[in-house]
Tab-separated table of C-alpha atoms in Angstrom:
chain	number	residue	atom	x	y	z
A	831	MET	CA	-61.712	-45.752	-60.422
A	832	GLU	CA	-64.507	-43.347	-61.946
A	833	ASN	CA	-63.711	-41.195	-64.774
A	834	TYR	CA	-65.218	-37.746	-65.978
A	835	ASP	CA	-64.444	-35.267	-68.400
A	836	VAL	CA	-63.755	-32.761	-65.518
A	837	ILE	CA	-63.346	-32.697	-61.808
A	838	VAL	CA	-64.300	-29.611	-60.108
A	839	ALA	CA	-62.723	-29.105	-56.473
A	840	GLY	CA	-64.933	-26.400	-54.740
A	841	ALA	CA	-68.478	-25.868	-54.970
A	842	GLY	CA	-68.560	-22.122	-54.454
A	843	PRO	CA	-69.767	-19.610	-56.948
A	844	ALA	CA	-66.964	-20.284	-59.258
A	845	GLY	CA	-67.121	-24.192	-59.141
A	846	ALA	CA	-70.809	-24.493	-59.108
A	847	ALA	CA	-70.915	-21.906	-62.208
A	848	ILE	CA	-68.361	-23.811	-64.557
A	849	SER	CA	-70.244	-27.037	-63.421
A	850	ILE	CA	-73.426	-25.613	-65.210
A	851	TYR	CA	-71.746	-23.883	-68.113
A	852	LEU	CA	-69.748	-27.315	-68.962
A	853	GLY	CA	-72.756	-29.588	-67.870
A	854	ARG	CA	-75.125	-27.931	-70.177
A	855	MET	CA	-72.342	-28.292	-73.026
A	856	GLY	CA	-72.917	-32.291	-72.591
A	857	TYR	CA	-69.406	-32.977	-70.618
A	858	SER	CA	-69.462	-35.487	-67.707
A	859	VAL	CA	-68.676	-33.232	-64.582
A	860	LEU	CA	-67.650	-34.385	-61.034
A	861	LEU	CA	-68.038	-31.370	-58.450
A	862	LEU	CA	-66.596	-31.878	-55.152
A	863	ASP	CA	-66.982	-29.946	-51.792
A	864	LYS	CA	-65.792	-30.732	-48.232
A	865	ALA	CA	-69.215	-28.972	-46.933
A	866	SER	CA	-72.551	-29.664	-47.082
A	867	PHE	CA	-74.863	-27.227	-48.700
A	868	PRO	CA	-76.276	-24.839	-47.804
A	869	ARG	CA	-73.618	-23.811	-45.752
A	870	ASP	CA	-72.287	-20.541	-44.139
A	871	LYS	CA	-69.180	-18.523	-45.963
A	872	ILE	CA	-67.742	-15.846	-44.291
A	873	CYS	CA	-67.936	-12.579	-46.933
A	874	GLY	CA	-69.236	-9.218	-46.998
A	875	ASP	CA	-72.153	-10.681	-48.882
A	876	GLY	CA	-72.128	-8.033	-51.724
A	877	ILE	CA	-73.493	-9.066	-54.767
A	878	SER	CA	-72.260	-6.663	-57.634
A	879	GLY	CA	-73.433	-5.724	-61.377
A	880	LYS	CA	-70.677	-7.803	-62.621
A	881	SER	CA	-72.314	-11.051	-60.748
A	882	LEU	CA	-75.748	-10.362	-62.011
A	883	ARG	CA	-74.720	-10.175	-65.526
A	884	VAL	CA	-73.163	-13.722	-65.099
A	885	LEU	CA	-76.158	-14.998	-63.158
A	886	LYS	CA	-78.418	-13.440	-65.796
A	887	GLU	CA	-76.565	-15.374	-68.372
A	888	LEU	CA	-77.149	-18.701	-66.503
A	889	GLY	CA	-80.457	-18.031	-66.256
A	890	LEU	CA	-80.445	-17.502	-62.369
A	891	ASP	CA	-80.991	-13.830	-61.826
A	892	LYS	CA	-84.762	-14.389	-61.124
A	893	GLN	CA	-83.784	-17.423	-58.364
A	894	ILE	CA	-81.563	-14.809	-57.002
A	895	GLU	CA	-84.244	-12.070	-56.694
A	896	ALA	CA	-86.526	-14.499	-55.075
A	897	THR	CA	-84.318	-15.367	-52.130
A	898	LEU	CA	-83.823	-13.361	-48.918
A	899	HIS	CA	-81.891	-10.401	-49.606
A	900	SER	CA	-81.436	-6.759	-49.513
A	901	ASP	CA	-81.676	-4.588	-52.578
A	902	MET	CA	-78.352	-2.293	-53.141
A	903	TYR	CA	-79.132	1.005	-54.494
A	904	GLY	CA	-75.751	2.763	-53.750
A	905	VAL	CA	-72.847	3.467	-51.566
A	906	ILE	CA	-72.471	5.519	-48.311
A	907	PHE	CA	-68.613	6.855	-47.939
A	908	SER	CA	-67.288	8.471	-45.073
A	909	SER	CA	-63.844	9.985	-44.974
A	910	PRO	CA	-61.474	9.798	-41.793
A	911	LYS	CA	-62.558	13.235	-40.844
A	912	GLY	CA	-66.130	12.177	-40.678
A	913	THR	CA	-67.751	13.859	-43.910
A	914	THR	CA	-70.103	11.438	-45.278
A	915	ILE	CA	-71.554	11.265	-48.665
A	916	ASN	CA	-74.397	8.759	-50.104
A	917	ILE	CA	-73.914	8.005	-53.686
A	918	LEU	CA	-76.912	6.731	-55.327
A	919	TYR	CA	-76.297	4.466	-58.423
A	920	PRO	CA	-77.290	6.232	-61.649
A	921	GLN	CA	-80.535	5.832	-63.166
A	922	ASN	CA	-81.671	5.001	-66.738
A	923	SER	CA	-84.299	7.087	-68.502
A	924	GLY	CA	-87.484	6.062	-69.936
A	925	ASP	CA	-91.076	5.574	-69.124
A	926	THR	CA	-91.171	1.795	-68.572
A	927	THR	CA	-88.993	-0.539	-66.651
A	928	THR	CA	-85.568	-0.472	-68.533
A	929	GLU	CA	-82.176	-2.197	-67.998
A	930	GLY	CA	-78.758	-0.835	-69.084
A	931	GLU	CA	-75.902	-2.850	-70.034
A	932	ARG	CA	-74.334	-1.777	-66.761
A	933	GLY	CA	-75.625	-0.232	-63.391
A	934	GLY	CA	-79.010	-0.417	-62.092
A	935	THR	CA	-82.841	0.017	-63.663
A	936	GLU	CA	-85.531	2.403	-62.944
A	937	THR	CA	-89.179	2.168	-62.864
A	938	VAL	CA	-91.377	5.103	-63.704
A	939	LEU	CA	-94.779	5.155	-61.890
A	940	SER	CA	-97.187	7.996	-63.450
A	941	PRO	CA	-100.117	9.448	-61.170
A	942	GLY	CA	-102.664	6.236	-60.767
A	943	SER	CA	-100.391	3.824	-62.102
A	944	ARG	CA	-100.247	0.456	-60.402
A	945	ASN	CA	-97.028	-1.289	-59.262
A	946	PRO	CA	-94.928	-2.877	-61.942
A	947	LYS	CA	-95.438	-6.563	-61.916
A	948	GLY	CA	-93.061	-8.290	-59.661
A	949	LEU	CA	-91.797	-5.248	-57.580
A	950	GLY	CA	-94.478	-5.818	-54.885
A	951	SER	CA	-93.439	-4.888	-51.485
A	952	ARG	CA	-90.167	-3.737	-52.741
A	953	VAL	CA	-91.637	-0.719	-54.250
A	954	GLN	CA	-93.760	-0.356	-51.176
A	955	GLY	CA	-90.187	-0.128	-49.134
A	956	LEU	CA	-88.980	2.290	-51.651
A	957	GLU	CA	-91.819	4.641	-51.158
A	958	GLN	CA	-91.134	4.900	-47.618
A	959	ASP	CA	-87.548	5.967	-48.180
A	960	PRO	CA	-87.369	9.724	-49.911
A	961	ARG	CA	-83.664	9.241	-50.580
A	962	LEU	CA	-84.379	6.653	-52.858
A	963	LYS	CA	-86.889	8.725	-55.043
A	964	THR	CA	-85.850	11.244	-57.660
A	965	GLN	CA	-88.417	13.737	-59.107
A	966	ASN	CA	-89.144	13.134	-63.165
A	967	PRO	CA	-89.501	16.362	-64.777
A	968	ARG	CA	-93.209	15.598	-65.519
A	969	PRO	CA	-95.846	16.647	-62.788
A	970	GLU	CA	-96.621	13.832	-59.984
A	971	THR	CA	-94.317	11.381	-61.619
A	972	ILE	CA	-92.008	9.576	-59.271
A	973	ILE	CA	-89.063	7.498	-60.590
A	974	LEU	CA	-88.332	4.538	-58.332
A	975	ARG	CA	-84.913	3.152	-58.391
A	976	VAL	CA	-84.487	-0.603	-59.083
A	977	PRO	CA	-81.435	-2.461	-57.605
A	978	SER	CA	-77.943	-2.509	-59.459
A	979	GLY	CA	-77.078	-5.556	-56.919
A	980	TYR	CA	-77.891	-7.252	-53.651
A	981	CYS	CA	-76.616	-8.162	-50.071
A	982	CYS	CA	-77.382	-11.697	-49.742
A	983	ARG	CA	-75.762	-13.967	-47.428
A	984	ARG	CA	-73.745	-16.706	-48.828
A	985	GLU	CA	-75.491	-19.585	-47.209
A	986	VAL	CA	-78.423	-18.249	-49.292
A	987	PHE	CA	-76.610	-17.092	-52.352
A	988	ASP	CA	-74.329	-20.118	-53.280
A	989	ASN	CA	-77.097	-22.455	-52.755
A	990	VAL	CA	-78.708	-20.999	-55.614
A	991	ILE	CA	-75.865	-21.876	-57.954
A	992	PHE	CA	-75.082	-24.862	-56.198
A	993	GLN	CA	-78.578	-26.396	-56.473
A	994	GLU	CA	-78.320	-25.718	-60.273
A	995	ALA	CA	-75.128	-27.347	-60.527
A	996	LYS	CA	-76.587	-30.402	-59.348
A	997	LYS	CA	-78.768	-30.762	-62.064
A	998	HIS	CA	-75.793	-30.556	-64.592
A	999	SER	CA	-73.021	-32.558	-62.778
A	1000	THR	CA	-72.157	-35.364	-60.399
A	1001	VAL	CA	-72.068	-33.952	-56.906
A	1002	ILE	CA	-70.668	-35.174	-53.713
A	1003	GLU	CA	-70.758	-33.210	-50.588
A	1004	LYS	CA	-68.547	-33.778	-47.531
A	1005	PHE	CA	-65.488	-34.835	-49.795
A	1006	GLN	CA	-62.276	-33.333	-48.676
A	1007	VAL	CA	-59.655	-33.186	-51.585
A	1008	ASN	CA	-56.225	-34.278	-50.254
A	1009	ASP	CA	-53.980	-34.529	-53.179
A	1010	LEU	CA	-53.859	-34.496	-56.822
A	1011	ILE	CA	-53.142	-37.688	-59.255
A	1012	ILE	CA	-50.091	-36.094	-61.374
A	1013	GLU	CA	-48.815	-38.627	-64.222
A	1014	ASP	CA	-46.188	-37.505	-66.998
A	1015	GLY	CA	-46.583	-33.990	-65.733
A	1016	TYR	CA	-50.475	-33.932	-66.275
A	1017	VAL	CA	-52.904	-33.531	-63.436
A	1018	LYS	CA	-55.162	-36.458	-64.028
A	1019	GLY	CA	-57.400	-36.514	-61.040
A	1020	VAL	CA	-57.863	-36.263	-57.237
A	1021	LYS	CA	-57.629	-38.299	-54.231
A	1022	GLY	CA	-59.493	-37.556	-50.986
A	1023	THR	CA	-61.731	-38.737	-48.165
A	1024	ASP	CA	-65.593	-38.909	-47.955
A	1025	LEU	CA	-65.763	-37.306	-44.855
A	1026	ALA	CA	-69.247	-38.949	-44.018
A	1027	THR	CA	-67.797	-42.667	-44.100
A	1028	LYS	CA	-64.182	-41.738	-43.669
A	1029	GLN	CA	-63.399	-43.624	-46.983
A	1030	GLU	CA	-60.448	-42.943	-49.025
A	1031	LYS	CA	-61.371	-42.538	-52.935
A	1032	SER	CA	-60.167	-41.194	-55.927
A	1033	PHE	CA	-61.274	-40.000	-59.250
A	1034	ARG	CA	-60.051	-39.495	-62.655
A	1035	ALA	CA	-60.768	-36.831	-65.412
A	1036	LYS	CA	-59.397	-35.114	-68.601
A	1037	LEU	CA	-59.007	-31.812	-66.682
A	1038	VAL	CA	-59.301	-30.678	-63.058
A	1039	VAL	CA	-60.434	-27.433	-61.957
A	1040	GLY	CA	-59.064	-25.523	-58.868
A	1041	ALA	CA	-62.233	-23.502	-57.201
A	1042	ASP	CA	-61.426	-24.340	-53.561
A	1043	GLY	CA	-60.923	-20.894	-52.310
A	1044	ALA	CA	-58.407	-18.680	-50.715
A	1045	THR	CA	-56.797	-21.656	-48.829
A	1046	SER	CA	-56.908	-23.643	-52.199
A	1047	LEU	CA	-55.105	-27.044	-51.679
A	1048	VAL	CA	-55.074	-27.354	-55.454
A	1049	THR	CA	-52.841	-24.514	-55.855
A	1050	ARG	CA	-50.317	-25.709	-52.758
A	1051	LYS	CA	-50.045	-29.091	-54.325
A	1052	LEU	CA	-49.094	-27.267	-57.645
A	1053	GLY	CA	-46.694	-25.144	-55.869
A	1054	LEU	CA	-48.488	-22.212	-57.205
A	1055	ASP	CA	-49.417	-20.786	-53.770
A	1056	ASN	CA	-47.438	-17.739	-53.080
A	1057	PRO	CA	-48.625	-15.836	-50.056
A	1058	ASP	CA	-47.699	-12.146	-49.947
A	1059	ASP	CA	-49.051	-9.895	-47.080
A	1060	LYS	CA	-49.114	-6.790	-49.187
A	1061	HIS	CA	-51.412	-8.624	-51.301
A	1062	LEU	CA	-53.648	-10.337	-48.779
A	1063	VAL	CA	-56.613	-8.855	-47.050
A	1064	VAL	CA	-57.417	-9.999	-43.414
A	1065	ALA	CA	-61.239	-9.447	-42.559
A	1066	VAL	CA	-63.575	-10.070	-39.792
A	1067	ARG	CA	-67.142	-9.907	-39.701
A	1068	ALA	CA	-70.582	-10.482	-37.727
A	1069	TYR	CA	-74.346	-10.385	-38.458
A	1070	TYR	CA	-76.288	-8.024	-36.203
A	1071	GLU	CA	-79.774	-6.744	-35.978
A	1072	GLY	CA	-81.085	-3.810	-34.445
A	1073	VAL	CA	-78.230	-1.505	-36.228
A	1074	ALA	CA	-80.111	1.847	-36.653
A	1075	GLY	CA	-80.166	4.150	-39.471
A	1076	MET	CA	-79.520	1.679	-42.377
A	1077	THR	CA	-80.755	2.700	-45.856
A	1078	GLY	CA	-80.765	0.828	-49.304
A	1079	SER	CA	-76.898	1.560	-49.686
A	1080	ILE	CA	-73.891	-0.468	-48.355
A	1081	GLU	CA	-71.620	1.658	-46.179
A	1082	ILE	CA	-67.869	1.776	-46.319
A	1083	HIS	CA	-66.092	4.116	-43.503
A	1084	PHE	CA	-62.777	5.132	-43.256
A	1085	VAL	CA	-62.368	5.438	-39.564
A	1086	GLU	CA	-59.191	7.071	-37.778
A	1087	SER	CA	-58.449	4.017	-35.556
A	1088	ILE	CA	-58.379	1.545	-38.094
A	1089	LEU	CA	-56.753	3.336	-40.911
A	1090	PRO	CA	-55.539	2.270	-43.481
A	1091	GLY	CA	-58.459	-0.307	-43.436
A	1092	TYR	CA	-62.118	0.346	-43.435
A	1093	PHE	CA	-65.018	-0.540	-41.308
A	1094	TRP	CA	-68.574	-1.371	-43.497
A	1095	ILE	CA	-71.946	-1.982	-42.695
A	1096	PHE	CA	-74.152	-3.923	-45.453
A	1097	PRO	CA	-77.871	-4.272	-44.839
A	1098	LEU	CA	-79.437	-7.681	-45.212
A	1099	GLU	CA	-82.599	-8.754	-45.189
A	1100	ASN	CA	-85.386	-8.090	-42.263
A	1101	GLY	CA	-83.359	-5.540	-40.627
A	1102	LYS	CA	-80.288	-7.337	-40.324
A	1103	ALA	CA	-76.804	-6.294	-41.226
A	1104	ASN	CA	-73.374	-7.656	-42.056
A	1105	VAL	CA	-70.798	-5.431	-39.943
A	1106	GLY	CA	-66.819	-5.952	-40.295
A	1107	ILE	CA	-63.593	-4.474	-41.031
A	1108	GLY	CA	-60.726	-5.127	-43.646
A	1109	MET	CA	-57.249	-4.465	-43.658
A	1110	LEU	CA	-53.911	-5.492	-45.677
A	1111	ALA	CA	-52.285	-8.137	-43.612
A	1112	SER	CA	-48.945	-6.331	-43.883
A	1113	ASP	CA	-50.739	-3.338	-42.337
A	1114	MET	CA	-52.169	-5.044	-39.557
A	1115	LYS	CA	-48.829	-6.764	-38.769
A	1116	LYS	CA	-47.315	-3.379	-38.594
A	1117	LYS	CA	-49.696	-1.717	-36.399
A	1118	LYS	CA	-49.927	-4.947	-34.230
A	1119	LEU	CA	-53.658	-4.616	-34.652
A	1120	ASN	CA	-56.138	-7.154	-33.251
A	1121	LEU	CA	-58.858	-7.046	-35.760
A	1122	GLN	CA	-61.664	-8.169	-33.033
A	1123	GLU	CA	-60.731	-5.094	-30.817
A	1124	ALA	CA	-60.472	-2.810	-33.814
A	1125	MET	CA	-64.077	-3.866	-34.898
A	1126	ALA	CA	-65.218	-3.017	-31.313
A	1127	ALA	CA	-63.471	0.343	-31.214
A	1128	ALA	CA	-65.136	1.209	-34.534
A	1129	ILE	CA	-68.486	0.196	-33.501
A	1130	SER	CA	-68.039	2.525	-30.310
A	1131	ASP	CA	-66.854	5.386	-32.488
A	1132	PRO	CA	-68.805	8.534	-31.819
A	1133	ARG	CA	-69.753	8.304	-35.609
A	1134	PHE	CA	-71.444	5.126	-35.099
A	1135	ARG	CA	-72.164	4.221	-31.423
A	1136	HIS	CA	-75.799	5.838	-31.577
A	1137	ARG	CA	-76.326	3.310	-34.301
A	1138	PHE	CA	-75.481	0.354	-32.372
A	1139	ALA	CA	-77.022	1.573	-28.835
A	1140	ASN	CA	-79.801	-1.088	-29.324
A	1141	ALA	CA	-77.910	-3.161	-31.577
A	1142	LYS	CA	-76.854	-6.953	-30.838
A	1143	PRO	CA	-74.774	-9.450	-32.451
A	1144	ILE	CA	-76.557	-12.582	-33.641
A	1145	THR	CA	-73.352	-14.440	-34.721
A	1146	GLU	CA	-69.964	-14.659	-33.080
A	1147	ILE	CA	-67.035	-12.515	-34.828
A	1148	LYS	CA	-65.471	-14.691	-37.743
A	1149	GLY	CA	-62.330	-13.906	-39.738
A	1150	TRP	CA	-61.077	-14.978	-43.363
A	1151	ASN	CA	-58.366	-13.942	-45.646
A	1152	LEU	CA	-58.649	-12.501	-49.326
A	1153	PRO	CA	-56.026	-13.042	-51.800
A	1154	LEU	CA	-55.904	-9.799	-53.963
A	1155	GLY	CA	-55.524	-9.863	-57.496
A	1156	SER	CA	-53.071	-7.133	-57.116
A	1157	LYS	CA	-50.444	-9.810	-57.256
A	1158	ARG	CA	-51.164	-12.603	-59.746
A	1159	LYS	CA	-50.132	-15.858	-60.036
A	1160	LYS	CA	-50.126	-18.716	-62.631
A	1161	ASN	CA	-53.537	-20.181	-63.322
A	1162	HIS	CA	-53.451	-22.846	-65.645
A	1163	GLY	CA	-51.075	-25.752	-66.608
A	1164	ASN	CA	-51.008	-29.423	-68.042
A	1165	GLY	CA	-54.594	-30.744	-67.098
A	1166	PHE	CA	-55.785	-28.047	-64.628
A	1167	ILE	CA	-57.095	-24.406	-64.427
A	1168	ILE	CA	-57.768	-22.331	-61.326
A	1169	LEU	CA	-60.729	-20.286	-60.637
A	1170	GLY	CA	-61.947	-17.368	-58.171
A	1171	ASP	CA	-60.288	-16.778	-54.960
A	1172	ALA	CA	-57.919	-19.719	-55.509
A	1173	ALA	CA	-56.660	-17.930	-58.529
A	1174	SER	CA	-56.413	-14.372	-56.425
A	1175	LEU	CA	-58.870	-12.733	-58.323
A	1176	ILE	CA	-60.465	-10.483	-55.388
A	1177	ASP	CA	-60.708	-6.823	-56.137
A	1178	PRO	CA	-58.063	-4.960	-54.246
A	1179	PHE	CA	-60.033	-1.889	-53.350
A	1180	THR	CA	-63.681	-3.201	-52.598
A	1181	GLY	CA	-62.667	-6.884	-51.564
A	1182	GLU	CA	-65.406	-8.223	-53.600
A	1183	GLY	CA	-64.283	-11.359	-55.073
A	1184	ILE	CA	-67.923	-12.980	-56.280
A	1185	GLY	CA	-68.210	-11.128	-59.784
A	1186	ASN	CA	-64.457	-12.369	-60.656
A	1187	ALA	CA	-65.179	-15.644	-59.446
A	1188	LEU	CA	-68.237	-16.128	-61.558
A	1189	PHE	CA	-66.603	-14.116	-64.766
A	1190	SER	CA	-63.444	-16.475	-64.423
A	1191	ALA	CA	-66.011	-19.465	-64.486
A	1192	LYS	CA	-67.323	-18.047	-67.514
A	1193	LEU	CA	-64.110	-17.512	-69.295
A	1194	ALA	CA	-62.580	-20.845	-68.300
A	1195	SER	CA	-65.629	-22.569	-69.511
A	1196	GLY	CA	-64.983	-21.472	-73.312
A	1197	VAL	CA	-61.501	-22.520	-72.917
A	1198	VAL	CA	-61.976	-25.871	-71.556
A	1199	ASP	CA	-64.708	-26.667	-73.940
A	1200	ARG	CA	-62.266	-26.032	-76.848
A	1201	ALA	CA	-59.565	-28.085	-75.311
A	1202	LEU	CA	-61.598	-30.833	-74.799
A	1203	ARG	CA	-63.178	-30.797	-78.398
A	1204	GLU	CA	-59.375	-30.644	-79.475
A	1205	ASN	CA	-58.473	-33.403	-77.086
A	1206	ASP	CA	-55.485	-30.999	-76.045
A	1207	VAL	CA	-55.253	-29.871	-71.956
A	1208	SER	CA	-51.547	-29.100	-72.180
A	1209	GLU	CA	-50.290	-26.063	-70.689
A	1210	LYS	CA	-50.051	-24.194	-73.952
A	1211	SER	CA	-53.523	-25.130	-74.926
A	1212	LEU	CA	-54.992	-23.990	-71.614
A	1213	SER	CA	-52.754	-20.356	-71.784
A	1214	GLU	CA	-55.637	-18.997	-73.806
A	1215	TYR	CA	-57.509	-18.596	-70.131
A	1216	GLU	CA	-54.607	-16.798	-68.905
A	1217	GLU	CA	-54.702	-14.578	-71.711
A	1218	LEU	CA	-58.184	-13.739	-71.153
A	1219	LEU	CA	-57.642	-12.778	-67.530
A	1220	ARG	CA	-54.966	-10.640	-68.719
A	1221	LYS	CA	-57.427	-8.929	-71.257
A	1222	GLU	CA	-60.682	-8.827	-69.448
A	1223	VAL	CA	-59.867	-8.707	-65.632
A	1224	ASP	CA	-56.403	-7.751	-64.995
A	1225	PRO	CA	-56.873	-3.780	-66.023
A	1226	ASP	CA	-59.580	-3.655	-63.706
A	1227	LEU	CA	-57.560	-5.283	-60.966
A	1228	LYS	CA	-54.758	-2.950	-61.339
A	1229	THR	CA	-56.965	0.149	-61.027
A	1230	SER	CA	-58.198	-1.029	-58.183
A	1231	TYR	CA	-55.139	-1.537	-56.897
A	1232	ASP	CA	-53.923	1.895	-57.528
A	1233	MET	CA	-57.296	3.054	-55.761
A	1234	GLN	CA	-56.320	0.895	-53.056
A	1235	ARG	CA	-52.905	2.529	-52.335
A	1236	ALA	CA	-54.463	6.317	-53.016
A	1237	GLY	CA	-56.997	5.233	-50.208
A	1238	LYS	CA	-54.084	5.311	-47.538
A	1239	ILE	CA	-53.570	8.713	-48.131
A	1240	ARG	CA	-55.619	10.440	-45.380
A	1241	TRP	CA	-55.709	13.893	-47.066
A	1242	LEU	CA	-56.494	12.643	-50.575
A	1243	LEU	CA	-59.461	10.878	-48.859
A	1244	ASN	CA	-60.635	13.714	-46.753
A	1245	MET	CA	-60.384	16.072	-49.876
A	1246	VAL	CA	-62.124	13.562	-52.409
A	1247	VAL	CA	-65.051	12.893	-50.105
A	1248	ASP	CA	-65.323	16.681	-49.004
A	1249	LYS	CA	-65.221	17.823	-52.375
A	1250	ALA	CA	-67.743	15.079	-53.724
A	1251	ALA	CA	-70.038	16.084	-50.988
A	1252	LYS	CA	-70.640	19.593	-52.581
A	1253	ASN	CA	-69.853	18.963	-56.044
A	1254	LYS	CA	-72.782	17.228	-58.256
A	1255	GLU	CA	-70.394	16.478	-61.336
A	1256	MET	CA	-68.026	14.483	-59.107
A	1257	GLN	CA	-70.988	12.616	-57.646
A	1258	ASP	CA	-72.367	11.758	-60.825
A	1259	LEU	CA	-68.791	10.608	-61.779
A	1260	LEU	CA	-68.345	8.274	-58.705
A	1261	SER	CA	-71.881	7.031	-59.184
A	1262	ASN	CA	-71.321	5.975	-62.785
A	1263	THR	CA	-67.819	4.752	-61.645
A	1264	LEU	CA	-69.252	2.577	-59.154
A	1265	ALA	CA	-71.695	1.245	-61.562
A	1266	ASP	CA	-69.164	0.346	-63.934
A	1267	ASN	CA	-70.046	2.832	-66.535
A	1268	VAL	CA	-67.096	4.833	-66.250
A	1269	ASP	CA	-63.620	3.422	-66.379
A	1270	LYS	CA	-62.180	3.404	-62.740
A	1271	ARG	CA	-58.897	4.757	-63.942
A	1272	THR	CA	-60.878	8.135	-64.257
A	1273	LEU	CA	-60.736	8.434	-60.363
A	1274	ILE	CA	-56.832	8.449	-59.952
A	1275	SER	CA	-56.065	10.387	-62.885
A	1276	PRO	CA	-54.176	13.589	-62.358
A	1277	GLY	CA	-56.907	15.476	-64.031
A	1278	PHE	CA	-59.540	14.281	-61.658
A	1279	ILE	CA	-57.331	14.931	-58.916
A	1280	ILE	CA	-56.533	18.464	-59.955
A	1281	ARG	CA	-60.434	19.362	-60.593
A	1282	ALA	CA	-60.924	17.889	-57.393
A	1283	MET	CA	-58.717	20.183	-55.579
A	1284	LEU	CA	-59.693	23.180	-57.632
A	1285	SER	CA	-63.731	22.622	-57.391
């Protein structure tokens, strides 16, 4: 039986990232996944600033930029009553390409200047969309926004991280983990099936990482899976081409027929779009809603039907579950750590999970490194990971949960979008909040709500 320092079940962003971190530290890592890469993964395909910060640390940001993707410059919101606002991410100041600690970057082009190195057709595309330009006080100088994130199909995005992980770990694709090896109260390895040969195999390790997604077998085998419809989003999506009116902003629409869920349109490369809807499982059951029918209703809504008049789906509608971080669970124990969606770290308001998946891999890698060096993979030793999650991730998840609940209130949604459409101060606050420059809690504070009502 083969032995490793660490076995990672699941080669999505979290599993691949921790394999890179630990492999670069010199540990022997076995990375297992039931799929063969590249593979599709049902998702909204949004890649946030939090994701990009970890990717930059891993040295993968330029590789992601080189893939087929769409740049993300802001967010378009519309309220149940139909008011729409396009919130562009904030700009940084300066005469050259700059990058803030958070949010996006901007490039200043003076009269007669050439395109900055590396921008190429991206600059050309921006120049064609006046909404993505802002005038600098200096005459004839234009500030061009550089994205704060991307929309990238998971088939493409995940494969970039996976290919790097292959350089730093032993990888077996098409391997289905079926069970855990547990001895003396410690997880000691995994058992599973090689799907290509149908051969049963077992592998042992000092520590096992569960990064096997929303339907994690690892968490089920450990008795940590505790589904709750009030903390689970069900979503469906399809890829389209020919959707009219797309800009460099992702779109989130609160449509009357699918409240308290929302409808999204995320631009992809070459004029394609990721189109879908999401809703809490508890609300979906209460409304007895069929999500495929609800998505068809949203597309035919008067606000959007002209945009889909010449559009056509290029994939079938597919659904998936998103275990939200609004209900946290135990994610460590004797000989194991759980990451990403398997750890229920998805943002309750945006439904975005890649950022926290990558960030959890970063946090866990340091804890695992220390535990292996000390030869102590006990629950007590690994509890540092849980403490880091509570400190670094939980406050943001709690605020997003409060925002999710506030988003169920029609009059509040209508009021905030109405006021923001007319109020520059509110637009700036929303922009900086979305770019992670301002604490999300500001948006649900009594002071903000009172100012919104009085503005």
